[in-house]
PDB file of C-alpha atoms in Angstrom:
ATOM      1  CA  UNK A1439     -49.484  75.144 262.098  1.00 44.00           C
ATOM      2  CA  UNK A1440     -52.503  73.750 262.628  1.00 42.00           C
ATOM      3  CA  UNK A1441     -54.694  76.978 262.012  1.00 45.00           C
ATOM      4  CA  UNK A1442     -53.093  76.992 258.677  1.00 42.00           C
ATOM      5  CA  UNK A1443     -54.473  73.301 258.007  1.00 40.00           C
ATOM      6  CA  UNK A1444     -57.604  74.213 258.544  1.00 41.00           C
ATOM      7  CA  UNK A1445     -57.376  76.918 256.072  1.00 38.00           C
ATOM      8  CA  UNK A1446     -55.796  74.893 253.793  1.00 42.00           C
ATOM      9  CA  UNK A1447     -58.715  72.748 253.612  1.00 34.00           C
ATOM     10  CA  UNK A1448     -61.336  75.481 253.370  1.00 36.00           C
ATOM     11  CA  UNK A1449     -59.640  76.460 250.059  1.00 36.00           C
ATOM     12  CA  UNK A1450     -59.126  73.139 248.880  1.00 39.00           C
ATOM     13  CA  UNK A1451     -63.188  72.601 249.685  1.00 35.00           C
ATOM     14  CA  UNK A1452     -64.039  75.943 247.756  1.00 38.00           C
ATOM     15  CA  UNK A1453     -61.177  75.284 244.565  1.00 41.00           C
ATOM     16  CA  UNK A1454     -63.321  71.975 244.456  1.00 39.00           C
ATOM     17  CA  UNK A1455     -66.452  73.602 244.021  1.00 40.00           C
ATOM     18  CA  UNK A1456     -65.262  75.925 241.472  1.00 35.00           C
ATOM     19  CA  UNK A1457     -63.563  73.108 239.340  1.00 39.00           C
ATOM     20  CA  UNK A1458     -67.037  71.001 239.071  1.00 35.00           C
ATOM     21  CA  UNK A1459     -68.806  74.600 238.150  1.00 39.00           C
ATOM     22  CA  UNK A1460     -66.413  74.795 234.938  1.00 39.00           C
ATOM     23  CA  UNK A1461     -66.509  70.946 234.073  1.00 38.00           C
ATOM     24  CA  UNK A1462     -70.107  71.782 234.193  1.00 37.00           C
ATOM     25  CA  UNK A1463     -70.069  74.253 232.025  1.00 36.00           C
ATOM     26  CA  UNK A1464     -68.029  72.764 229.656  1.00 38.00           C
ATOM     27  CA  UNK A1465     -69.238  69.467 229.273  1.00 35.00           C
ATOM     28  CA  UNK A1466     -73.109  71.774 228.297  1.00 38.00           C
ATOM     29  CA  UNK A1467     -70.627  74.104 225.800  1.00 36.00           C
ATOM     30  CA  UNK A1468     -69.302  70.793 224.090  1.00 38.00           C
ATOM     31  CA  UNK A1469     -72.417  68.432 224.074  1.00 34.00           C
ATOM     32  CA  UNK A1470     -73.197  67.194 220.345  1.00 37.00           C
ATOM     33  CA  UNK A1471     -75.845  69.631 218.706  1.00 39.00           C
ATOM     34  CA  UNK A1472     -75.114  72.545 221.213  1.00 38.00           C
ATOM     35  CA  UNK A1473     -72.267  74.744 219.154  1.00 41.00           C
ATOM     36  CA  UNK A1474     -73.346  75.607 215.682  1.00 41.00           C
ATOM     37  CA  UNK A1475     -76.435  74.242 215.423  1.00 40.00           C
ATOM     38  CA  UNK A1476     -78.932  75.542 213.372  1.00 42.00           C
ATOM     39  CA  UNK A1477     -82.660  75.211 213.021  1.00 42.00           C
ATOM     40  CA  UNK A1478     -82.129  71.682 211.241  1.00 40.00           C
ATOM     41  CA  UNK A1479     -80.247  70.246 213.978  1.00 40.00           C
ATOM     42  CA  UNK A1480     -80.636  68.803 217.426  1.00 38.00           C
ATOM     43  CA  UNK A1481     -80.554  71.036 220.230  1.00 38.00           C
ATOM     44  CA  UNK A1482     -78.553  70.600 223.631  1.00 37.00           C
ATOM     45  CA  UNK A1483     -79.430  67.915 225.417  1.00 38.00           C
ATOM     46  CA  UNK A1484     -80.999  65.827 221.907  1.00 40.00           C
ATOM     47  CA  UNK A1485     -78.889  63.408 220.009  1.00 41.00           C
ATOM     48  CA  UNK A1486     -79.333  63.483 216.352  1.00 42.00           C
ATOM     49  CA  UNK A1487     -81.298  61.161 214.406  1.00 43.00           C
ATOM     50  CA  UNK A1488     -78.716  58.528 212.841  1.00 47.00           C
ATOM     51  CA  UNK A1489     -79.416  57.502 208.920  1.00 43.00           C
ATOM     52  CA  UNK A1490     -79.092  54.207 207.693  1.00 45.00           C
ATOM     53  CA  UNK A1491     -75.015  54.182 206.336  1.00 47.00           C
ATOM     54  CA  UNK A1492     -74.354  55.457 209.806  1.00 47.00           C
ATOM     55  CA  UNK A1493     -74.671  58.961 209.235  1.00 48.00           C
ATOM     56  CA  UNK A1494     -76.347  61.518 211.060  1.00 49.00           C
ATOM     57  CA  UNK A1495     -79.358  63.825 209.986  1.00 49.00           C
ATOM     58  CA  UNK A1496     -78.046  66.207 207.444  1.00 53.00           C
ATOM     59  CA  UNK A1497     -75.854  64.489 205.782  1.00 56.00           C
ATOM     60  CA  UNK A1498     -72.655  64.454 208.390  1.00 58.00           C
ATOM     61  CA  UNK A1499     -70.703  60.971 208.516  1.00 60.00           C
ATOM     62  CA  UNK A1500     -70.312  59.477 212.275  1.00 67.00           C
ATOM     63  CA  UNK A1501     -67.053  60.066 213.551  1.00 64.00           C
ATOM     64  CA  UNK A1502     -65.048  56.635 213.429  1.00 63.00           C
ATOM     65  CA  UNK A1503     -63.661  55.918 217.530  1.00 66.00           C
ATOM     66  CA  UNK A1504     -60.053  56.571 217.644  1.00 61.00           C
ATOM     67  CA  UNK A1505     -57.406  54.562 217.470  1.00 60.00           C
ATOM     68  CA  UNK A1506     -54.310  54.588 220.374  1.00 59.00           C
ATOM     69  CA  UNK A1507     -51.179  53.532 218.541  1.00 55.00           C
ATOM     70  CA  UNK A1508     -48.570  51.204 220.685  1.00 53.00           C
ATOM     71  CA  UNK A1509     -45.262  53.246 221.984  1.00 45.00           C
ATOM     72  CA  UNK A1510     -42.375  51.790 219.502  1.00 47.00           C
ATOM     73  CA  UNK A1511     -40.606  49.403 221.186  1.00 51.00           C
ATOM     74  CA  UNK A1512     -37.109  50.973 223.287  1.00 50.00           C
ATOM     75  CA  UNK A1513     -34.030  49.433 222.040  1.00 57.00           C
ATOM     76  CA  UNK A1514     -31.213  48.813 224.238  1.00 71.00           C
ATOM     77  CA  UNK A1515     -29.203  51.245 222.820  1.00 75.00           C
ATOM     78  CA  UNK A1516     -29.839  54.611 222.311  1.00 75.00           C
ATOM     79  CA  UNK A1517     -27.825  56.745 219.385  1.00 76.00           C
ATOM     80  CA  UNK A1518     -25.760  60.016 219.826  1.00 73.00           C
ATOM     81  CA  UNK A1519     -27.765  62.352 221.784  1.00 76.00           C
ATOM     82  CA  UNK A1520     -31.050  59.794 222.072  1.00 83.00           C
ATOM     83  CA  UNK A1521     -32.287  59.766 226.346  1.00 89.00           C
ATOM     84  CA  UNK A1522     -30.752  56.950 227.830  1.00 91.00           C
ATOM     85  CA  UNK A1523     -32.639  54.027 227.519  1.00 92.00           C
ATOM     86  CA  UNK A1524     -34.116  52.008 230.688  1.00 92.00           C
ATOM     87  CA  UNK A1525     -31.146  49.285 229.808  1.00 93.00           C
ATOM     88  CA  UNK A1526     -28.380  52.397 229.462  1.00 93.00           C
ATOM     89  CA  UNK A1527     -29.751  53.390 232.578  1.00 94.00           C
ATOM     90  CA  UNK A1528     -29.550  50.325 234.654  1.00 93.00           C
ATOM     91  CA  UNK A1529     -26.093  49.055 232.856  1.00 94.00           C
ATOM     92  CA  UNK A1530     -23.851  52.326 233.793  1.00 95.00           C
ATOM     93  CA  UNK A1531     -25.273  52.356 237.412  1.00 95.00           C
ATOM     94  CA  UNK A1532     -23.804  49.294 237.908  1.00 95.00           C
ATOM     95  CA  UNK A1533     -20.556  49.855 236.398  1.00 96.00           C
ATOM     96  CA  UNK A1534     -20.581  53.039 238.238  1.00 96.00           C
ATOM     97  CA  UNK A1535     -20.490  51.719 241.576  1.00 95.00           C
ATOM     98  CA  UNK A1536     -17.492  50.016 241.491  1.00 93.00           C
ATOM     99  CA  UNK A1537     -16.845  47.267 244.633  1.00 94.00           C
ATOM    100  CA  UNK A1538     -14.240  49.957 246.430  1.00 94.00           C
ATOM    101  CA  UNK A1539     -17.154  52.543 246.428  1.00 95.00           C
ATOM    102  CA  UNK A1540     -19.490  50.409 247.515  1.00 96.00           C
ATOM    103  CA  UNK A1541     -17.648  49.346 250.591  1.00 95.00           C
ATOM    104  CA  UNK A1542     -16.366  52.829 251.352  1.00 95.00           C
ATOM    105  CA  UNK A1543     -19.396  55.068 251.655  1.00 97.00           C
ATOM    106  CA  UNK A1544     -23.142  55.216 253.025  1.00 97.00           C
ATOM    107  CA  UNK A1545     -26.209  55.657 252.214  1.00 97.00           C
ATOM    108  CA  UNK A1546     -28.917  58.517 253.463  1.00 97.00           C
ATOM    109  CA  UNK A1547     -30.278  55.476 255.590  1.00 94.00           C
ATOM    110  CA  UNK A1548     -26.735  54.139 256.722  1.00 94.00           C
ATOM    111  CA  UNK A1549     -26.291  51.448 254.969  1.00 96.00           C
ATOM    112  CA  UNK A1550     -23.458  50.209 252.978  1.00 95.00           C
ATOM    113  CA  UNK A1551     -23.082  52.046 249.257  1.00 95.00           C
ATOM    114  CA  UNK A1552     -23.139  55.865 248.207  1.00 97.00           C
ATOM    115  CA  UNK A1553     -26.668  57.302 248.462  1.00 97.00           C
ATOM    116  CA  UNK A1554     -28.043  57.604 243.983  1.00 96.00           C
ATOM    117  CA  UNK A1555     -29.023  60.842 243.256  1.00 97.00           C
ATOM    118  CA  UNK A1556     -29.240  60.533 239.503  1.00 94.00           C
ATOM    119  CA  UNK A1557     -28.152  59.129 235.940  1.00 95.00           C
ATOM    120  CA  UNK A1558     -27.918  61.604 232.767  1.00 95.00           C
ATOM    121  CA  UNK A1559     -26.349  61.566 229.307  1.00 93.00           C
ATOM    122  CA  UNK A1560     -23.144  63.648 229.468  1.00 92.00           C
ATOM    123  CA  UNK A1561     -22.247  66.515 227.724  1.00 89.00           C
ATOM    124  CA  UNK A1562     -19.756  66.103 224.906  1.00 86.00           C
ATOM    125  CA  UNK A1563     -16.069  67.020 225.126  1.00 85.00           C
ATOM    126  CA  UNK A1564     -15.677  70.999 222.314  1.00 79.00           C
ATOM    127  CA  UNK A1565     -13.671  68.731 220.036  1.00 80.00           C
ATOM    128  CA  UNK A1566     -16.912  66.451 219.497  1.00 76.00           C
ATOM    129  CA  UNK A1567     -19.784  68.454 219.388  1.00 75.00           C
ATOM    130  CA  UNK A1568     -21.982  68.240 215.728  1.00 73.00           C
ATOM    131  CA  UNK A1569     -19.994  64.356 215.380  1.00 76.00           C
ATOM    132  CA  UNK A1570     -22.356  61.436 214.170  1.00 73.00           C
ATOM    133  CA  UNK A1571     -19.462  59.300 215.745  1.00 77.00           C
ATOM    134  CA  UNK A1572     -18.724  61.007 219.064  1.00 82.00           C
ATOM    135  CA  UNK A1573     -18.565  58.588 222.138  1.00 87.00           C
ATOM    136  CA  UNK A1574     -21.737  58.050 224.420  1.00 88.00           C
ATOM    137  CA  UNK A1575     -20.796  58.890 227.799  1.00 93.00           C
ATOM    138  CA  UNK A1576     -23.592  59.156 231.239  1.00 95.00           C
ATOM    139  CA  UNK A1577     -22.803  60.943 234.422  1.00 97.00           C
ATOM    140  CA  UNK A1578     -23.706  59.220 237.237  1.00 97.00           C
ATOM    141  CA  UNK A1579     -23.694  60.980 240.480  1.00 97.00           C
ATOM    142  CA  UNK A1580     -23.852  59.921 243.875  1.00 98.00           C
ATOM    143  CA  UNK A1581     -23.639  61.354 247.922  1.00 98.00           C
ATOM    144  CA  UNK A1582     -21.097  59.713 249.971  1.00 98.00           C
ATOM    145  CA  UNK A1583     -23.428  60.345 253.721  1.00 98.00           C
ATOM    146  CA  UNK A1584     -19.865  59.064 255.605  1.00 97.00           C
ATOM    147  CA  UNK A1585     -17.955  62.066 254.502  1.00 96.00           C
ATOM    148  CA  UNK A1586     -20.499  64.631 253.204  1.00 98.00           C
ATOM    149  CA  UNK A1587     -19.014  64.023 249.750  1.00 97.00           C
ATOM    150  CA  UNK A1588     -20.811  63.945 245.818  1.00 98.00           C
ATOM    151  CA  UNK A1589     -18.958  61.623 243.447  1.00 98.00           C
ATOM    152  CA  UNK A1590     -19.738  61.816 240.282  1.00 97.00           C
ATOM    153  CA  UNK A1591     -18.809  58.808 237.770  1.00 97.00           C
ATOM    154  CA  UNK A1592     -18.696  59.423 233.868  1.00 97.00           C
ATOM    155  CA  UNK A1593     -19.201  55.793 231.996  1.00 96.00           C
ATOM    156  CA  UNK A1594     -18.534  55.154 228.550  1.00 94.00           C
ATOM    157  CA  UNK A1595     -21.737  53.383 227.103  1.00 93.00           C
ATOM    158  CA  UNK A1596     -19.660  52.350 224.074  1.00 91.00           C
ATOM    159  CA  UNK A1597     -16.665  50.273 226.343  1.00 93.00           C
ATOM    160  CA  UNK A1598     -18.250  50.088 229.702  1.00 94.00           C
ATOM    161  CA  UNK A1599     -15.401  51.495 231.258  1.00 95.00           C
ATOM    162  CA  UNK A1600     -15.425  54.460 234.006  1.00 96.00           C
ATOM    163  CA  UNK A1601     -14.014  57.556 231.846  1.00 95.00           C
ATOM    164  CA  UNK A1602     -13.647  59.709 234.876  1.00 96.00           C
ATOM    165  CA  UNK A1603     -14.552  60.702 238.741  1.00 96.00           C
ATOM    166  CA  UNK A1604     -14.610  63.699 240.369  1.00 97.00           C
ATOM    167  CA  UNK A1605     -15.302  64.479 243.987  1.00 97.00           C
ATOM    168  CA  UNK A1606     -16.698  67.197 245.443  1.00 97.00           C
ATOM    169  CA  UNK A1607     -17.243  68.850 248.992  1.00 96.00           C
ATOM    170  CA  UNK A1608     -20.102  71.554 249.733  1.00 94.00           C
ATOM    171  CA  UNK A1609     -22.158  70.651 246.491  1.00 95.00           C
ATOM    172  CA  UNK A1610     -25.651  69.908 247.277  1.00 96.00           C
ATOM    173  CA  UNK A1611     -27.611  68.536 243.957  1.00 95.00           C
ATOM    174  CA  UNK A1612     -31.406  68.516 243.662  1.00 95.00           C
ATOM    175  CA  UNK A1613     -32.820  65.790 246.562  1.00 97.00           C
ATOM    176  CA  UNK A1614     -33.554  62.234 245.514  1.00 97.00           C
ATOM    177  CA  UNK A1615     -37.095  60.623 246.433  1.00 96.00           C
ATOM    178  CA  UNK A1616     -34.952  58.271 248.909  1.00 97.00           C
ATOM    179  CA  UNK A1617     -33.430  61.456 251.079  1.00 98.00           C
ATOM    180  CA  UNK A1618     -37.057  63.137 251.035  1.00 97.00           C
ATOM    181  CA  UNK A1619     -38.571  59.685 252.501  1.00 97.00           C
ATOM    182  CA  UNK A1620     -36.168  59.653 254.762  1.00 98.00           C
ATOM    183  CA  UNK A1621     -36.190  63.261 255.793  1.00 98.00           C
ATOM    184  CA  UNK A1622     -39.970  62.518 256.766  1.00 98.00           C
ATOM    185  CA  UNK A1623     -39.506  59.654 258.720  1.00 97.00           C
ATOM    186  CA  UNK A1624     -36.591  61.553 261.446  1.00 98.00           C
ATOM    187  CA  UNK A1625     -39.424  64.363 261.318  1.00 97.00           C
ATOM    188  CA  UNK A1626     -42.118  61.811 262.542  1.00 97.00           C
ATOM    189  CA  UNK A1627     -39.956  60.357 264.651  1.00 97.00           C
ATOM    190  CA  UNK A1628     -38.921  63.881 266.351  1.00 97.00           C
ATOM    191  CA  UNK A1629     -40.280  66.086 268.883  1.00 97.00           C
ATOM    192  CA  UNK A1630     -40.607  68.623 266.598  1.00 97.00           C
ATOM    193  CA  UNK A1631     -42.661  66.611 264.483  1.00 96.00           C
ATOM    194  CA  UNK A1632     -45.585  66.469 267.446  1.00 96.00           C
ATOM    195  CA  UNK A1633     -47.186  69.756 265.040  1.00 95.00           C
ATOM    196  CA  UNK A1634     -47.230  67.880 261.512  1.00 96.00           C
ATOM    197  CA  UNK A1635     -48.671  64.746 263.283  1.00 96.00           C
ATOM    198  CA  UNK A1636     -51.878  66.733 264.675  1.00 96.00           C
ATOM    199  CA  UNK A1637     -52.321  68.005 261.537  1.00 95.00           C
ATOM    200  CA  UNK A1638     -52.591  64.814 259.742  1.00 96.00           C
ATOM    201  CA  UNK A1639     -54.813  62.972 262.896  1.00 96.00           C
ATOM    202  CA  UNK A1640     -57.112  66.751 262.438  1.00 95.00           C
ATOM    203  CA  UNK A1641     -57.601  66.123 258.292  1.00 94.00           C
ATOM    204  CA  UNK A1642     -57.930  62.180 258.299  1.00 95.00           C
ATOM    205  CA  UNK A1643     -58.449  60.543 261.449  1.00 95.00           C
ATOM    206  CA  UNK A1644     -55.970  58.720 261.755  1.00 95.00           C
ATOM    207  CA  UNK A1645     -52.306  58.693 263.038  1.00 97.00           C
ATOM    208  CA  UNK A1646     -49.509  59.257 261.168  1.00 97.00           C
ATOM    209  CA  UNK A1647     -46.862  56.704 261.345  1.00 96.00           C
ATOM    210  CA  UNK A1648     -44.861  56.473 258.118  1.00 96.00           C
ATOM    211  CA  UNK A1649     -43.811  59.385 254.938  1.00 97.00           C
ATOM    212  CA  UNK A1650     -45.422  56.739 252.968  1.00 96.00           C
ATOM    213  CA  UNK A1651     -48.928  58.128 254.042  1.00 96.00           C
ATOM    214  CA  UNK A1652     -47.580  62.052 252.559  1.00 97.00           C
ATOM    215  CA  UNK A1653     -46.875  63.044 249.216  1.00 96.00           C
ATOM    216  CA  UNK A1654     -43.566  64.972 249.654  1.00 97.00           C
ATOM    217  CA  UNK A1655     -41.937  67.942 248.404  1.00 96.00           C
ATOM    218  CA  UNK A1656     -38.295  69.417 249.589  1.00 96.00           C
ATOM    219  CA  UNK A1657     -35.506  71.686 248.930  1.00 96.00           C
ATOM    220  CA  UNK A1658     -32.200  71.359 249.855  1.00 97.00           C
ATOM    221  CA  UNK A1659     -31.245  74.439 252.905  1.00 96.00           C
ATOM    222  CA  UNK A1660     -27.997  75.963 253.253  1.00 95.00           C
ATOM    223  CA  UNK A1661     -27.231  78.048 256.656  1.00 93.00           C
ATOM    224  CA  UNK A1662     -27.265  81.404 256.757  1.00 85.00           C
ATOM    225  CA  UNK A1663     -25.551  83.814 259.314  1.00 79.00           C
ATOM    226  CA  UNK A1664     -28.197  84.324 262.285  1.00 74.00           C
ATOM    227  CA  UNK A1665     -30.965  82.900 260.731  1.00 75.00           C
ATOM    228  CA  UNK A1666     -31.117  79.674 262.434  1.00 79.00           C
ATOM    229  CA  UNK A1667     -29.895  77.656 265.504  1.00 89.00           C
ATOM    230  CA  UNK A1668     -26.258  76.391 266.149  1.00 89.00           C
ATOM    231  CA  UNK A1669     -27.513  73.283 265.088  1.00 90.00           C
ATOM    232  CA  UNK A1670     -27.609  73.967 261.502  1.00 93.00           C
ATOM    233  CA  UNK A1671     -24.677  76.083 261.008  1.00 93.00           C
ATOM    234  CA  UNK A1672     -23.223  72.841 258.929  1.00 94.00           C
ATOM    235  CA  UNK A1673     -25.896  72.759 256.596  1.00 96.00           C
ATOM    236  CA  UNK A1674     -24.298  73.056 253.021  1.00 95.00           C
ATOM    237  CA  UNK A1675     -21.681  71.593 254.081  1.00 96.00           C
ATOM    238  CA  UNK A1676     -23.987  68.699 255.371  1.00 97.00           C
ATOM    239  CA  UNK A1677     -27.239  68.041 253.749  1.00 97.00           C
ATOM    240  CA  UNK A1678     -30.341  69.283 255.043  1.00 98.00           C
ATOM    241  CA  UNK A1679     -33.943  69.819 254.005  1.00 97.00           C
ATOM    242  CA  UNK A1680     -36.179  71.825 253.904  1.00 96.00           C
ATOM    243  CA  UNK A1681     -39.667  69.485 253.577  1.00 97.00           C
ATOM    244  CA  UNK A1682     -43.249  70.691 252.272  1.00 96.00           C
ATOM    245  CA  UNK A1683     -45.324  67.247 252.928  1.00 97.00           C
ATOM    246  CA  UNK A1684     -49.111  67.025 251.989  1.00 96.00           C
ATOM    247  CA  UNK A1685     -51.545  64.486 253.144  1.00 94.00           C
ATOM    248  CA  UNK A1686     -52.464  62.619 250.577  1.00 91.00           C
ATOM    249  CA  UNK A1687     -55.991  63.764 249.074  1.00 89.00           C
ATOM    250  CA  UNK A1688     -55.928  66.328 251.870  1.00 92.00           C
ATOM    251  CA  UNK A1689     -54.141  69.649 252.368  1.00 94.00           C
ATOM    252  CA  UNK A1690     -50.305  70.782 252.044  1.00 95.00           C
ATOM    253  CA  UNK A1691     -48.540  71.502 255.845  1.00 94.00           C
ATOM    254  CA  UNK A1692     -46.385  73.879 256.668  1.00 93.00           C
ATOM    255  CA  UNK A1693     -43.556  72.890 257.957  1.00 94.00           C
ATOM    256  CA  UNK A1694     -41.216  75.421 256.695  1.00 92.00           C
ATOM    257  CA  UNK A1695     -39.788  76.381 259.939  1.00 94.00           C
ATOM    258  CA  UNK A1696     -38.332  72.625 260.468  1.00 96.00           C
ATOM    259  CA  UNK A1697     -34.939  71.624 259.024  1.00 97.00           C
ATOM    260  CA  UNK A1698     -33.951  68.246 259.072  1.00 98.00           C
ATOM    261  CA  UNK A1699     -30.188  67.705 259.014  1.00 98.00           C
ATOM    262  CA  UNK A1700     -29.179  64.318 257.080  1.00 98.00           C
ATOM    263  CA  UNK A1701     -26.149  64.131 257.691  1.00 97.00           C
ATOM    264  CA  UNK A1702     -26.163  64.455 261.359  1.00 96.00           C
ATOM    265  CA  UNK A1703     -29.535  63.260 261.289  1.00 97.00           C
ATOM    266  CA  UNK A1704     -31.022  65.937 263.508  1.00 96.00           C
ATOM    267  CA  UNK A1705     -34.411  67.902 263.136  1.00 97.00           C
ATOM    268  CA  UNK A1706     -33.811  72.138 264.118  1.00 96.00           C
ATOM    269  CA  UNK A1707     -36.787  74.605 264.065  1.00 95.00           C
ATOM    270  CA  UNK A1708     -35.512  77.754 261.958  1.00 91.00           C
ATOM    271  CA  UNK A1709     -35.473  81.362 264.303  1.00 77.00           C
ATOM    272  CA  UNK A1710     -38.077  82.809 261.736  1.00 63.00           C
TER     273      UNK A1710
END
């Protein structure tokens, strides 16, 4: 693991060297006076003469600084298939997660409430697609970590009321920033993690303590006959991850090899 640091960072010295080269060359491609200019005008590396009116030599009018427009202002309420807005958002979260769920389930962390994976406008029902009028409705979905379990809610954004849930066992939906963070921190706190910590005390000096110091990418991993330990036969069924962490401003790791169960809360090193 660590050779492959190293080489990491040679690469990442050498794609920095080539990105400066092209700025270079085209900041001296786009400098005033250096595309199209004739015998009249000023070369690269000359400014133009400016004319009383504020007009350069020639003739040319000055180029008047832009202007950034303000983003309209979000209204509460977003119409037929409009995003949902940042109040949608927060308003059908909470009627989502209704007291009985909250008490019932756990977190990725284990505490009390279903884990959030996400929020999203739902589809409409055949009988109301192409209808100015049809109802509003968001899907939120959450993992139930006491039971390996997704529940997804469907609110109404025109009553507030909880249209339908489903339940589902042996789903595993895209992983939220939360269940990455946390995937990190069993890694660090692992044996298995001994490899990704030398890595990060090689590139910056200093130890790594906390997933807050990496920038984190993951997949969710699902077991496959022979390919890993006993361990992680579950996964699928449980939640796992797969995690590809970089040090920030430094190099990517690979830790590809290293499964991190969630649910059980175990770290396994894949029989590659």
């Amino acid at each position: 693991m660590r050779n492959i640091v190293h080489r990491h960072l040679g690469k990442m010295v050498a794609g920095t060297t080539i990105a400066v080269a092209a700025t270079a060359v085209m900041v001296a491609v786009t400098l005033p006076g250096t595309a199209g200019a004739d015998d009249t005008g000023a070369r690269a590396g000359r400014s133009a003469p400016q004319v009383a009116g504020g007009a350069a030599a020639g003739g040319r009018a000055a180029v008047a600084p832009g202007v950034v427009e303000a983003a309209p202002a979000e209204g509460q309420q977003g119409e037929g298939r409009d995003p949902l807005t940042d109040d949608e958002l927060k308003r059908v979260e909470k009627i989502a997660l209704s007291r009985q769920l909250f008490r019932s389930s756990e977190s990725v962390d284990g505490d009390r409430g279903p884990q959030r994976l996400g929020v999203d406008l739902a589809e409409p029902e055949a009988d109301e697609a192409g209808k100015p009028d049809a109802p509003r409705r968001a899907d939120v979905t959450f993992y139930d970590y006491r039971d390996d379990t997704l529940v997804t809610r469907t609110v109404d954004l025109g009553t507030g009321n909880v249209v339908a849930t489903a339940t589902q066992h042996g789903v595993q939906p895209p992983l939220s920033r939360a269940e990455k963070a946390e995937a990190a921190g069993l890694l660090i706190a692992d044996p298995l993690g001994a490899g990704l910590k030398a890595d990060y005390q090689d590139a910056t000096g200093k130890a790594l303590t906390s997933p807050d110091q990496l920038q984190l990418s993951g997949a969710v991993y699902r077991a496959a006959p022979g390919a890993q330990p006993a361990v992680l036969d579950r996964c699928g069924e449980h939640r796992c991850v797969r995690l590809f962490p970089k040090i920030k401003n430094g190099p990517w790791v690979d830790a590809r090899s290293l499964v991190i169960d969630l649910s059980a809360r175990k770290v396994a090193r894949l029989g590659l």
